[in-house]
PDB file of C-alpha atoms in Angstrom:
ATOM      1  CA  MET A   1    -112.135 107.329-131.334  1.00 64.00           C
ATOM      2  CA  GLN A   2    -109.889 109.954-129.709  1.00 62.00           C
ATOM      3  CA  SER A   3    -112.980 111.987-128.822  1.00 77.00           C
ATOM      4  CA  ALA A   4    -114.559 108.914-127.081  1.00 78.00           C
ATOM      5  CA  LEU A   5    -111.370 108.221-125.150  1.00 84.00           C
ATOM      6  CA  GLU A   6    -111.271 111.837-124.041  1.00 81.00           C
ATOM      7  CA  LYS A   7    -114.789 111.619-122.675  1.00 79.00           C
ATOM      8  CA  ALA A   8    -113.793 108.487-120.822  1.00 85.00           C
ATOM      9  CA  ARG A   9    -110.760 110.253-119.329  1.00 84.00           C
ATOM     10  CA  VAL A  10    -112.926 113.096-118.141  1.00 82.00           C
ATOM     11  CA  LEU A  11    -115.303 110.665-116.401  1.00 85.00           C
ATOM     12  CA  VAL A  12    -112.528 108.739-114.772  1.00 89.00           C
ATOM     13  CA  GLU A  13    -111.051 112.063-113.523  1.00 89.00           C
ATOM     14  CA  ALA A  14    -114.370 112.956-111.943  1.00 90.00           C
ATOM     15  CA  LEU A  15    -114.914 109.624-110.173  1.00 92.00           C
ATOM     16  CA  PRO A  16    -112.885 110.218-107.009  1.00 92.00           C
ATOM     17  CA  TYR A  17    -114.685 113.600-106.593  1.00 92.00           C
ATOM     18  CA  ILE A  18    -118.079 112.054-107.059  1.00 93.00           C
ATOM     19  CA  LYS A  19    -117.170 109.549-104.309  1.00 93.00           C
ATOM     20  CA  LYS A  20    -115.686 112.309-102.079  1.00 95.00           C
ATOM     21  CA  PHE A  21    -118.721 114.611-102.270  1.00 95.00           C
ATOM     22  CA  TYR A  22    -121.479 112.017-102.463  1.00 96.00           C
ATOM     23  CA  GLY A  23    -124.151 112.998 -99.965  1.00 96.00           C
ATOM     24  CA  LYS A  24    -122.469 116.332 -99.159  1.00 97.00           C
ATOM     25  CA  THR A  25    -124.097 119.724 -99.434  1.00 98.00           C
ATOM     26  CA  VAL A  26    -122.695 122.543-101.644  1.00 98.00           C
ATOM     27  CA  VAL A  27    -124.159 126.022-101.394  1.00 98.00           C
ATOM     28  CA  ILE A  28    -123.835 128.141-104.610  1.00 98.00           C
ATOM     29  CA  LYS A  29    -124.321 131.906-104.716  1.00 97.00           C
ATOM     30  CA  TYR A  30    -125.620 132.373-108.307  1.00 96.00           C
ATOM     31  CA  GLY A  31    -125.216 135.924-109.667  1.00 90.00           C
ATOM     32  CA  GLY A  32    -123.451 138.249-112.020  1.00 83.00           C
ATOM     33  CA  HIS A  33    -123.120 137.667-115.790  1.00 81.00           C
ATOM     34  CA  ALA A  34    -123.971 133.980-115.363  1.00 85.00           C
ATOM     35  CA  MET A  35    -127.617 135.046-114.601  1.00 88.00           C
ATOM     36  CA  LEU A  36    -127.844 137.452-117.578  1.00 86.00           C
ATOM     37  CA  ASN A  37    -126.349 135.334-120.420  1.00 89.00           C
ATOM     38  CA  SER A  38    -128.809 132.565-121.601  1.00 90.00           C
ATOM     39  CA  GLU A  39    -126.054 130.111-122.524  1.00 93.00           C
ATOM     40  CA  LEU A  40    -124.247 130.625-119.164  1.00 94.00           C
ATOM     41  CA  LYS A  41    -127.517 130.230-117.383  1.00 94.00           C
ATOM     42  CA  GLN A  42    -128.173 126.933-119.187  1.00 95.00           C
ATOM     43  CA  ALA A  43    -124.610 125.713-118.252  1.00 96.00           C
ATOM     44  CA  VAL A  44    -125.093 126.663-114.540  1.00 96.00           C
ATOM     45  CA  ILE A  45    -128.417 124.907-114.230  1.00 97.00           C
ATOM     46  CA  THR A  46    -127.113 121.841-116.076  1.00 97.00           C
ATOM     47  CA  ASP A  47    -124.265 121.700-113.560  1.00 97.00           C
ATOM     48  CA  LEU A  48    -126.731 121.790-110.606  1.00 98.00           C
ATOM     49  CA  VAL A  49    -128.933 119.067-112.062  1.00 98.00           C
ATOM     50  CA  LEU A  50    -125.866 116.824-112.818  1.00 97.00           C
ATOM     51  CA  MET A  51    -124.597 117.326-109.290  1.00 97.00           C
ATOM     52  CA  LYS A  52    -127.937 116.217-107.782  1.00 98.00           C
ATOM     53  CA  PHE A  53    -128.029 113.133-110.026  1.00 97.00           C
ATOM     54  CA  VAL A  54    -124.597 112.010-108.809  1.00 96.00           C
ATOM     55  CA  GLY A  55    -125.580 112.327-105.205  1.00 97.00           C
ATOM     56  CA  ILE A  56    -124.377 115.827-104.297  1.00 98.00           C
ATOM     57  CA  ASN A  57    -126.862 118.310-102.757  1.00 98.00           C
ATOM     58  CA  PRO A  58    -126.698 121.748-104.377  1.00 98.00           C
ATOM     59  CA  VAL A  59    -128.404 124.645-102.559  1.00 99.00           C
ATOM     60  CA  VAL A  60    -128.794 127.824-104.645  1.00 98.00           C
ATOM     61  CA  VAL A  61    -128.945 131.403-103.386  1.00 98.00           C
ATOM     62  CA  HIS A  62    -129.485 133.822-106.231  1.00 97.00           C
ATOM     63  CA  GLY A  63    -128.982 137.569-106.713  1.00 91.00           C
ATOM     64  CA  GLY A  64    -130.768 139.967-108.955  1.00 91.00           C
ATOM     65  CA  GLY A  65    -129.130 143.407-108.672  1.00 86.00           C
ATOM     66  CA  PRO A  66    -129.133 144.358-112.363  1.00 88.00           C
ATOM     67  CA  ASP A  67    -132.803 143.274-112.744  1.00 91.00           C
ATOM     68  CA  ILE A  68    -133.838 145.169-109.657  1.00 92.00           C
ATOM     69  CA  THR A  69    -132.052 148.335-110.815  1.00 91.00           C
ATOM     70  CA  GLY A  70    -133.705 147.970-114.225  1.00 92.00           C
ATOM     71  CA  MET A  71    -137.199 147.567-112.855  1.00 94.00           C
ATOM     72  CA  LEU A  72    -136.704 150.534-110.462  1.00 94.00           C
ATOM     73  CA  LYS A  73    -135.613 152.636-113.433  1.00 93.00           C
ATOM     74  CA  ARG A  74    -138.703 151.643-115.417  1.00 94.00           C
ATOM     75  CA  LEU A  75    -140.844 152.708-112.441  1.00 93.00           C
ATOM     76  CA  GLY A  76    -139.000 156.046-112.169  1.00 92.00           C
ATOM     77  CA  ILE A  77    -137.313 155.164-108.873  1.00 90.00           C
ATOM     78  CA  GLU A  78    -133.656 156.089-108.603  1.00 88.00           C
ATOM     79  CA  SER A  79    -131.240 153.475-107.214  1.00 88.00           C
ATOM     80  CA  GLN A  80    -129.090 154.661-104.354  1.00 85.00           C
ATOM     81  CA  PHE A  81    -126.132 152.829-102.779  1.00 83.00           C
ATOM     82  CA  VAL A  82    -124.285 153.497 -99.507  1.00 79.00           C
ATOM     83  CA  GLY A  83    -121.108 151.518 -99.046  1.00 71.00           C
ATOM     84  CA  GLY A  84    -122.069 149.072-101.785  1.00 72.00           C
ATOM     85  CA  LEU A  85    -125.520 148.401-100.192  1.00 80.00           C
ATOM     86  CA  ARG A  86    -128.815 149.305-101.870  1.00 87.00           C
ATOM     87  CA  VAL A  87    -130.775 151.922 -99.897  1.00 89.00           C
ATOM     88  CA  THR A  88    -134.148 150.160 -99.574  1.00 92.00           C
ATOM     89  CA  ASP A  89    -137.242 152.146 -98.569  1.00 91.00           C
ATOM     90  CA  SER A  90    -140.649 150.422 -98.461  1.00 91.00           C
ATOM     91  CA  SER A  91    -141.377 151.022-102.150  1.00 92.00           C
ATOM     92  CA  THR A  92    -137.965 149.750-103.233  1.00 93.00           C
ATOM     93  CA  MET A  93    -138.435 146.684-100.951  1.00 94.00           C
ATOM     94  CA  GLU A  94    -141.656 145.826-102.767  1.00 95.00           C
ATOM     95  CA  VAL A  95    -139.845 145.941-106.084  1.00 95.00           C
ATOM     96  CA  VAL A  96    -136.892 143.899-104.700  1.00 95.00           C
ATOM     97  CA  GLU A  97    -139.217 141.164-103.528  1.00 96.00           C
ATOM     98  CA  MET A  98    -141.189 141.160-106.760  1.00 96.00           C
ATOM     99  CA  VAL A  99    -138.133 140.954-108.931  1.00 96.00           C
ATOM    100  CA  LEU A 100    -136.377 138.271-106.856  1.00 97.00           C
ATOM    101  CA  GLY A 101    -139.598 136.205-106.826  1.00 96.00           C
ATOM    102  CA  LYS A 102    -139.767 136.342-110.654  1.00 96.00           C
ATOM    103  CA  LEU A 103    -136.071 135.390-110.980  1.00 96.00           C
ATOM    104  CA  ASN A 104    -136.550 132.603-108.537  1.00 98.00           C
ATOM    105  CA  LYS A 105    -139.329 131.029-110.537  1.00 97.00           C
ATOM    106  CA  GLU A 106    -137.388 131.347-113.818  1.00 96.00           C
ATOM    107  CA  ILE A 107    -134.415 129.406-112.169  1.00 97.00           C
ATOM    108  CA  VAL A 108    -136.730 126.771-110.730  1.00 98.00           C
ATOM    109  CA  ALA A 109    -138.488 126.334-114.104  1.00 98.00           C
ATOM    110  CA  LEU A 110    -135.169 125.793-115.878  1.00 97.00           C
ATOM    111  CA  ILE A 111    -134.043 123.227-113.349  1.00 98.00           C
ATOM    112  CA  ASN A 112    -137.297 121.284-113.902  1.00 98.00           C
ATOM    113  CA  GLN A 113    -136.994 121.691-117.670  1.00 97.00           C
ATOM    114  CA  LEU A 114    -133.528 120.066-117.546  1.00 97.00           C
ATOM    115  CA  GLY A 115    -134.729 117.066-115.584  1.00 97.00           C
ATOM    116  CA  GLY A 116    -134.135 118.245-112.051  1.00 98.00           C
ATOM    117  CA  ARG A 117    -136.610 118.962-109.252  1.00 98.00           C
ATOM    118  CA  GLY A 118    -136.239 122.597-108.309  1.00 98.00           C
ATOM    119  CA  ILE A 119    -138.201 124.299-105.510  1.00 98.00           C
ATOM    120  CA  GLY A 120    -138.295 127.980-104.994  1.00 98.00           C
ATOM    121  CA  LEU A 121    -138.106 129.441-101.476  1.00 98.00           C
ATOM    122  CA  SER A 122    -137.924 132.921 -99.978  1.00 96.00           C
ATOM    123  CA  GLY A 123    -135.924 133.516 -96.826  1.00 96.00           C
ATOM    124  CA  LYS A 124    -139.358 134.317 -95.276  1.00 96.00           C
ATOM    125  CA  ASP A 125    -140.662 130.803 -95.793  1.00 95.00           C
ATOM    126  CA  ALA A 126    -140.867 128.943 -92.483  1.00 94.00           C
ATOM    127  CA  ASN A 127    -138.590 131.631 -91.006  1.00 95.00           C
ATOM    128  CA  LEU A 128    -135.754 130.253 -93.113  1.00 97.00           C
ATOM    129  CA  ILE A 129    -133.813 133.506 -92.759  1.00 98.00           C
ATOM    130  CA  THR A 130    -134.574 135.688 -89.733  1.00 97.00           C
ATOM    131  CA  ALA A 131    -133.011 139.170 -90.050  1.00 97.00           C
ATOM    132  CA  THR A 132    -132.309 142.303 -88.145  1.00 96.00           C
ATOM    133  CA  LYS A 133    -131.897 145.804 -89.481  1.00 94.00           C
ATOM    134  CA  LYS A 134    -128.408 146.622 -90.816  1.00 91.00           C
ATOM    135  CA  LEU A 135    -126.995 150.145 -90.616  1.00 84.00           C
ATOM    136  CA  GLY A 136    -124.842 151.605 -93.374  1.00 76.00           C
ATOM    137  CA  LYS A 137    -121.514 153.363 -93.263  1.00 73.00           C
ATOM    138  CA  ASP A 138    -121.260 155.794 -90.240  1.00 73.00           C
ATOM    139  CA  GLN A 139    -124.410 154.164 -88.857  1.00 80.00           C
ATOM    140  CA  ALA A 140    -126.521 155.617 -91.677  1.00 80.00           C
ATOM    141  CA  ASP A 141    -130.162 154.434 -91.946  1.00 86.00           C
ATOM    142  CA  ILE A 142    -130.392 152.592 -95.342  1.00 90.00           C
ATOM    143  CA  GLY A 143    -133.937 151.299 -94.833  1.00 92.00           C
ATOM    144  CA  PHE A 144    -134.994 147.737 -95.096  1.00 94.00           C
ATOM    145  CA  VAL A 145    -131.522 146.281 -95.499  1.00 93.00           C
ATOM    146  CA  GLY A 146    -130.952 143.371 -93.163  1.00 94.00           C
ATOM    147  CA  GLU A 147    -128.312 141.144 -91.773  1.00 94.00           C
ATOM    148  CA  VAL A 148    -128.886 137.472 -90.976  1.00 96.00           C
ATOM    149  CA  ALA A 149    -129.787 136.936 -87.341  1.00 96.00           C
ATOM    150  CA  LYS A 150    -130.720 133.176 -87.616  1.00 96.00           C
ATOM    151  CA  ILE A 151    -131.097 130.381 -90.135  1.00 97.00           C
ATOM    152  CA  ASN A 152    -133.702 127.565 -89.909  1.00 95.00           C
ATOM    153  CA  PRO A 153    -131.787 124.773 -91.644  1.00 95.00           C
ATOM    154  CA  GLN A 154    -134.497 122.109 -90.963  1.00 94.00           C
ATOM    155  CA  LEU A 155    -136.663 123.248 -93.862  1.00 94.00           C
ATOM    156  CA  LEU A 156    -133.769 122.912 -96.283  1.00 95.00           C
ATOM    157  CA  LYS A 157    -132.765 119.511 -94.942  1.00 95.00           C
ATOM    158  CA  THR A 158    -136.277 118.231 -95.411  1.00 96.00           C
ATOM    159  CA  VAL A 159    -136.419 119.600 -99.058  1.00 96.00           C
ATOM    160  CA  ILE A 160    -132.983 118.149 -99.835  1.00 97.00           C
ATOM    161  CA  ASP A 161    -133.851 114.734 -98.419  1.00 96.00           C
ATOM    162  CA  GLU A 162    -136.924 114.684-100.625  1.00 96.00           C
ATOM    163  CA  GLY A 163    -134.732 115.084-103.717  1.00 97.00           C
ATOM    164  CA  TYR A 164    -135.277 118.739-104.458  1.00 98.00           C
ATOM    165  CA  ILE A 165    -132.763 121.506-105.383  1.00 98.00           C
ATOM    166  CA  PRO A 166    -133.688 124.469-103.206  1.00 98.00           C
ATOM    167  CA  VAL A 167    -133.454 127.880-104.822  1.00 99.00           C
ATOM    168  CA  ILE A 168    -133.515 130.716-102.311  1.00 98.00           C
ATOM    169  CA  SER A 169    -134.280 134.444-102.678  1.00 98.00           C
ATOM    170  CA  PRO A 170    -132.117 136.405-100.216  1.00 97.00           C
ATOM    171  CA  VAL A 171    -134.807 138.228 -98.207  1.00 97.00           C
ATOM    172  CA  GLY A 172    -135.367 137.829 -94.540  1.00 97.00           C
ATOM    173  CA  ILE A 173    -138.116 138.230 -92.024  1.00 97.00           C
ATOM    174  CA  GLY A 174    -137.750 140.689 -89.113  1.00 96.00           C
ATOM    175  CA  PRO A 175    -138.989 140.432 -85.540  1.00 94.00           C
ATOM    176  CA  GLU A 176    -142.113 142.457 -86.313  1.00 94.00           C
ATOM    177  CA  GLY A 177    -142.797 140.609 -89.573  1.00 94.00           C
ATOM    178  CA  GLU A 178    -141.043 143.209 -91.793  1.00 95.00           C
ATOM    179  CA  THR A 179    -139.204 142.177 -94.870  1.00 96.00           C
ATOM    180  CA  TYR A 180    -135.503 142.813 -95.261  1.00 96.00           C
ATOM    181  CA  ASN A 181    -133.273 142.848 -98.298  1.00 95.00           C
ATOM    182  CA  ILE A 182    -130.091 140.800 -97.556  1.00 95.00           C
ATOM    183  CA  ASN A 183    -126.841 140.699 -99.526  1.00 92.00           C
ATOM    184  CA  GLY A 184    -126.816 137.473-101.544  1.00 93.00           C
ATOM    185  CA  ASP A 185    -123.208 136.561-100.665  1.00 93.00           C
ATOM    186  CA  THR A 186    -123.918 137.094 -96.944  1.00 94.00           C
ATOM    187  CA  ALA A 187    -127.131 134.967 -97.165  1.00 96.00           C
ATOM    188  CA  ALA A 188    -125.273 132.173 -98.933  1.00 97.00           C
ATOM    189  CA  GLY A 189    -122.404 132.162 -96.359  1.00 96.00           C
ATOM    190  CA  ALA A 190    -124.864 131.957 -93.499  1.00 97.00           C
ATOM    191  CA  LEU A 191    -126.880 129.159 -95.102  1.00 98.00           C
ATOM    192  CA  ALA A 192    -123.621 127.199 -95.821  1.00 98.00           C
ATOM    193  CA  ALA A 193    -122.629 127.626 -92.179  1.00 97.00           C
ATOM    194  CA  ALA A 194    -126.019 126.538 -90.869  1.00 97.00           C
ATOM    195  CA  LEU A 195    -126.078 123.483 -93.128  1.00 97.00           C
ATOM    196  CA  GLN A 196    -122.426 122.723 -92.384  1.00 96.00           C
ATOM    197  CA  ALA A 197    -121.881 122.563 -96.109  1.00 97.00           C
ATOM    198  CA  ASP A 198    -118.807 120.961 -97.590  1.00 97.00           C
ATOM    199  CA  LYS A 199    -118.384 123.825-100.035  1.00 97.00           C
ATOM    200  CA  LEU A 200    -119.578 127.364-100.518  1.00 98.00           C
ATOM    201  CA  ILE A 201    -119.128 128.547-104.157  1.00 98.00           C
ATOM    202  CA  ILE A 202    -119.627 132.190-105.111  1.00 97.00           C
ATOM    203  CA  LEU A 203    -119.944 132.879-108.855  1.00 95.00           C
ATOM    204  CA  THR A 204    -118.547 136.313-109.876  1.00 91.00           C
ATOM    205  CA  ASP A 205    -117.538 138.276-112.924  1.00 90.00           C
ATOM    206  CA  VAL A 206    -113.800 138.068-112.266  1.00 88.00           C
ATOM    207  CA  GLU A 207    -111.291 135.195-112.408  1.00 90.00           C
ATOM    208  CA  GLY A 208    -111.020 134.987-108.641  1.00 92.00           C
ATOM    209  CA  ILE A 209    -108.724 136.802-106.206  1.00 90.00           C
ATOM    210  CA  LEU A 210    -105.865 138.478-108.122  1.00 89.00           C
ATOM    211  CA  ALA A 211    -102.488 139.299-106.583  1.00 86.00           C
ATOM    212  CA  ASP A 212    -102.479 142.294-108.924  1.00 84.00           C
ATOM    213  CA  PRO A 213    -105.981 143.510-109.670  1.00 80.00           C
ATOM    214  CA  LYS A 214    -104.715 144.898-113.009  1.00 81.00           C
ATOM    215  CA  ASP A 215    -103.174 141.581-114.124  1.00 85.00           C
ATOM    216  CA  LYS A 216    -105.693 138.859-114.987  1.00 83.00           C
ATOM    217  CA  THR A 217    -102.923 136.225-114.960  1.00 86.00           C
ATOM    218  CA  SER A 218    -102.085 136.873-111.285  1.00 88.00           C
ATOM    219  CA  LEU A 219    -104.766 134.527-109.960  1.00 91.00           C
ATOM    220  CA  ILE A 220    -104.218 133.315-106.397  1.00 90.00           C
ATOM    221  CA  SER A 221    -105.448 129.672-106.657  1.00 92.00           C
ATOM    222  CA  VAL A 222    -105.427 128.839-102.950  1.00 92.00           C
ATOM    223  CA  ILE A 223    -105.407 131.095 -99.913  1.00 91.00           C
ATOM    224  CA  GLU A 224    -105.686 130.590 -96.176  1.00 92.00           C
ATOM    225  CA  ALA A 225    -108.572 132.504 -94.496  1.00 91.00           C
ATOM    226  CA  ALA A 226    -106.135 133.892 -92.007  1.00 91.00           C
ATOM    227  CA  ASP A 227    -104.237 135.720 -94.793  1.00 91.00           C
ATOM    228  CA  ILE A 228    -107.255 137.618 -96.103  1.00 91.00           C
ATOM    229  CA  PRO A 229    -107.251 140.606 -93.684  1.00 91.00           C
ATOM    230  CA  SER A 230    -103.631 141.584 -94.683  1.00 89.00           C
ATOM    231  CA  LEU A 231    -104.595 141.374 -98.430  1.00 89.00           C
ATOM    232  CA  ILE A 232    -107.491 143.802 -97.742  1.00 89.00           C
ATOM    233  CA  GLU A 233    -105.236 146.036 -95.788  1.00 88.00           C
ATOM    234  CA  GLN A 234    -102.674 146.101 -98.625  1.00 88.00           C
ATOM    235  CA  GLY A 235    -105.409 146.973-101.167  1.00 86.00           C
ATOM    236  CA  ILE A 236    -104.926 143.729-103.064  1.00 86.00           C
ATOM    237  CA  ILE A 237    -108.497 142.729-102.281  1.00 88.00           C
ATOM    238  CA  GLN A 238    -110.721 145.747-102.881  1.00 82.00           C
ATOM    239  CA  GLY A 239    -114.214 146.955-103.839  1.00 77.00           C
ATOM    240  CA  GLY A 240    -116.951 144.378-104.353  1.00 77.00           C
ATOM    241  CA  MET A 241    -114.558 141.511-103.718  1.00 85.00           C
ATOM    242  CA  ILE A 242    -114.220 142.486 -99.997  1.00 84.00           C
ATOM    243  CA  PRO A 243    -117.766 141.309 -98.894  1.00 82.00           C
ATOM    244  CA  LYS A 244    -117.292 138.107-100.938  1.00 90.00           C
ATOM    245  CA  VAL A 245    -114.058 137.129 -99.215  1.00 92.00           C
ATOM    246  CA  GLU A 246    -115.267 138.206 -95.818  1.00 89.00           C
ATOM    247  CA  CYS A 247    -118.274 135.962 -96.371  1.00 91.00           C
ATOM    248  CA  CYS A 248    -115.883 133.082 -97.288  1.00 94.00           C
ATOM    249  CA  VAL A 249    -113.742 133.616 -94.109  1.00 94.00           C
ATOM    250  CA  LYS A 250    -116.872 133.771 -91.875  1.00 93.00           C
ATOM    251  CA  ALA A 251    -118.116 130.492 -93.473  1.00 95.00           C
ATOM    252  CA  ILE A 252    -114.770 128.804 -92.852  1.00 96.00           C
ATOM    253  CA  GLN A 253    -114.743 129.972 -89.279  1.00 95.00           C
ATOM    254  CA  SER A 254    -118.281 128.521 -88.910  1.00 95.00           C
ATOM    255  CA  GLY A 255    -117.254 125.017 -90.109  1.00 95.00           C
ATOM    256  CA  VAL A 256    -117.705 125.077 -93.847  1.00 96.00           C
ATOM    257  CA  THR A 257    -114.825 122.917 -95.257  1.00 94.00           C
ATOM    258  CA  THR A 258    -113.759 124.994 -98.243  1.00 94.00           C
ATOM    259  CA  THR A 259    -115.045 128.114-100.013  1.00 96.00           C
ATOM    260  CA  HIS A 260    -114.533 129.112-103.704  1.00 96.00           C
ATOM    261  CA  ILE A 261    -114.701 132.338-105.728  1.00 96.00           C
ATOM    262  CA  LEU A 262    -115.256 131.310-109.336  1.00 95.00           C
ATOM    263  CA  ASP A 263    -115.534 133.138-112.668  1.00 93.00           C
ATOM    264  CA  GLY A 264    -119.146 132.617-113.546  1.00 93.00           C
ATOM    265  CA  ARG A 265    -118.438 133.752-117.154  1.00 94.00           C
ATOM    266  CA  VAL A 266    -116.681 130.388-117.709  1.00 94.00           C
ATOM    267  CA  PRO A 267    -119.185 127.798-118.998  1.00 95.00           C
ATOM    268  CA  HIS A 268    -119.673 124.939-116.458  1.00 95.00           C
ATOM    269  CA  ALA A 269    -117.434 126.694-113.909  1.00 95.00           C
ATOM    270  CA  ILE A 270    -119.104 124.678-111.089  1.00 96.00           C
ATOM    271  CA  LEU A 271    -118.303 121.314-112.605  1.00 94.00           C
ATOM    272  CA  LEU A 272    -114.736 122.395-113.384  1.00 93.00           C
ATOM    273  CA  GLU A 273    -114.220 123.213-109.799  1.00 94.00           C
ATOM    274  CA  VAL A 274    -115.895 120.256-108.232  1.00 94.00           C
ATOM    275  CA  PHE A 275    -114.938 117.409-110.574  1.00 93.00           C
ATOM    276  CA  THR A 276    -111.502 118.148-111.984  1.00 89.00           C
ATOM    277  CA  ASP A 277    -107.979 117.855-110.508  1.00 84.00           C
ATOM    278  CA  GLN A 278    -106.956 121.439-111.335  1.00 82.00           C
ATOM    279  CA  GLY A 279    -110.163 123.271-110.417  1.00 84.00           C
ATOM    280  CA  ILE A 280    -110.597 126.956-111.335  1.00 91.00           C
ATOM    281  CA  GLY A 281    -110.908 130.233-109.466  1.00 93.00           C
ATOM    282  CA  THR A 282    -109.669 130.843-105.877  1.00 93.00           C
ATOM    283  CA  MET A 283    -110.100 128.490-102.969  1.00 94.00           C
ATOM    284  CA  VAL A 284    -110.295 130.048 -99.520  1.00 93.00           C
ATOM    285  CA  LYS A 285    -109.703 127.538 -96.818  1.00 89.00           C
TER     286      LYS A 285
END
């Protein structure tokens, strides 16, 4: 009986959030350990399907860094990074696109298997993501690495209205038809801005933003976007977290209501953030 009452309490707690976010769009950057662990993968996809069934519109942008590195290694191609960005020559770009395409279809298949309606898209489809060449640190040429120039949100709006969960590979199309590899966080932020999403959620392999990077209990639950630059300057936000928070700040400045950095290693992290009073991770607003 106690177990049944607990389930009822959880549903009652979720009700105001279901009402609040009904019909709203939530962009989720899916990456890190949550893509590698089968149980976490199942939990993430279940969260997406549940959201869609209660009237929220999830849009998924996925990464694939470890899989890309693994495939390049198998092919005898060494991975090189400059300032955290993968140096991407034409051979590497072919592998990137192939691996991302495979991962995309795996995510879509799991959504469909769990009762949802997933549809896989590349940023090249219908010029969804138009890109320009991005230079690395000190203007270094890092190959076919792109930054988002323009988003075509109409394709996604059509797909969403038809009841699908779009799953997007972060590659873009250049002015001459060339393919660009785009950072997944950056792509997710740009898509959230173009769709005027209510939330941008980035799944990571850390608890969120920590006041002391060495102390896992020092989680900053809520932070204003205006306070981010000083935390970077002080070295509190560092390394791979910098592009994630910068992406959140840019999304907020572009009209996204709230952004969240969540620990994707926590099962059902998305549901815990969206449907509970306490939430998890760090909210940047």
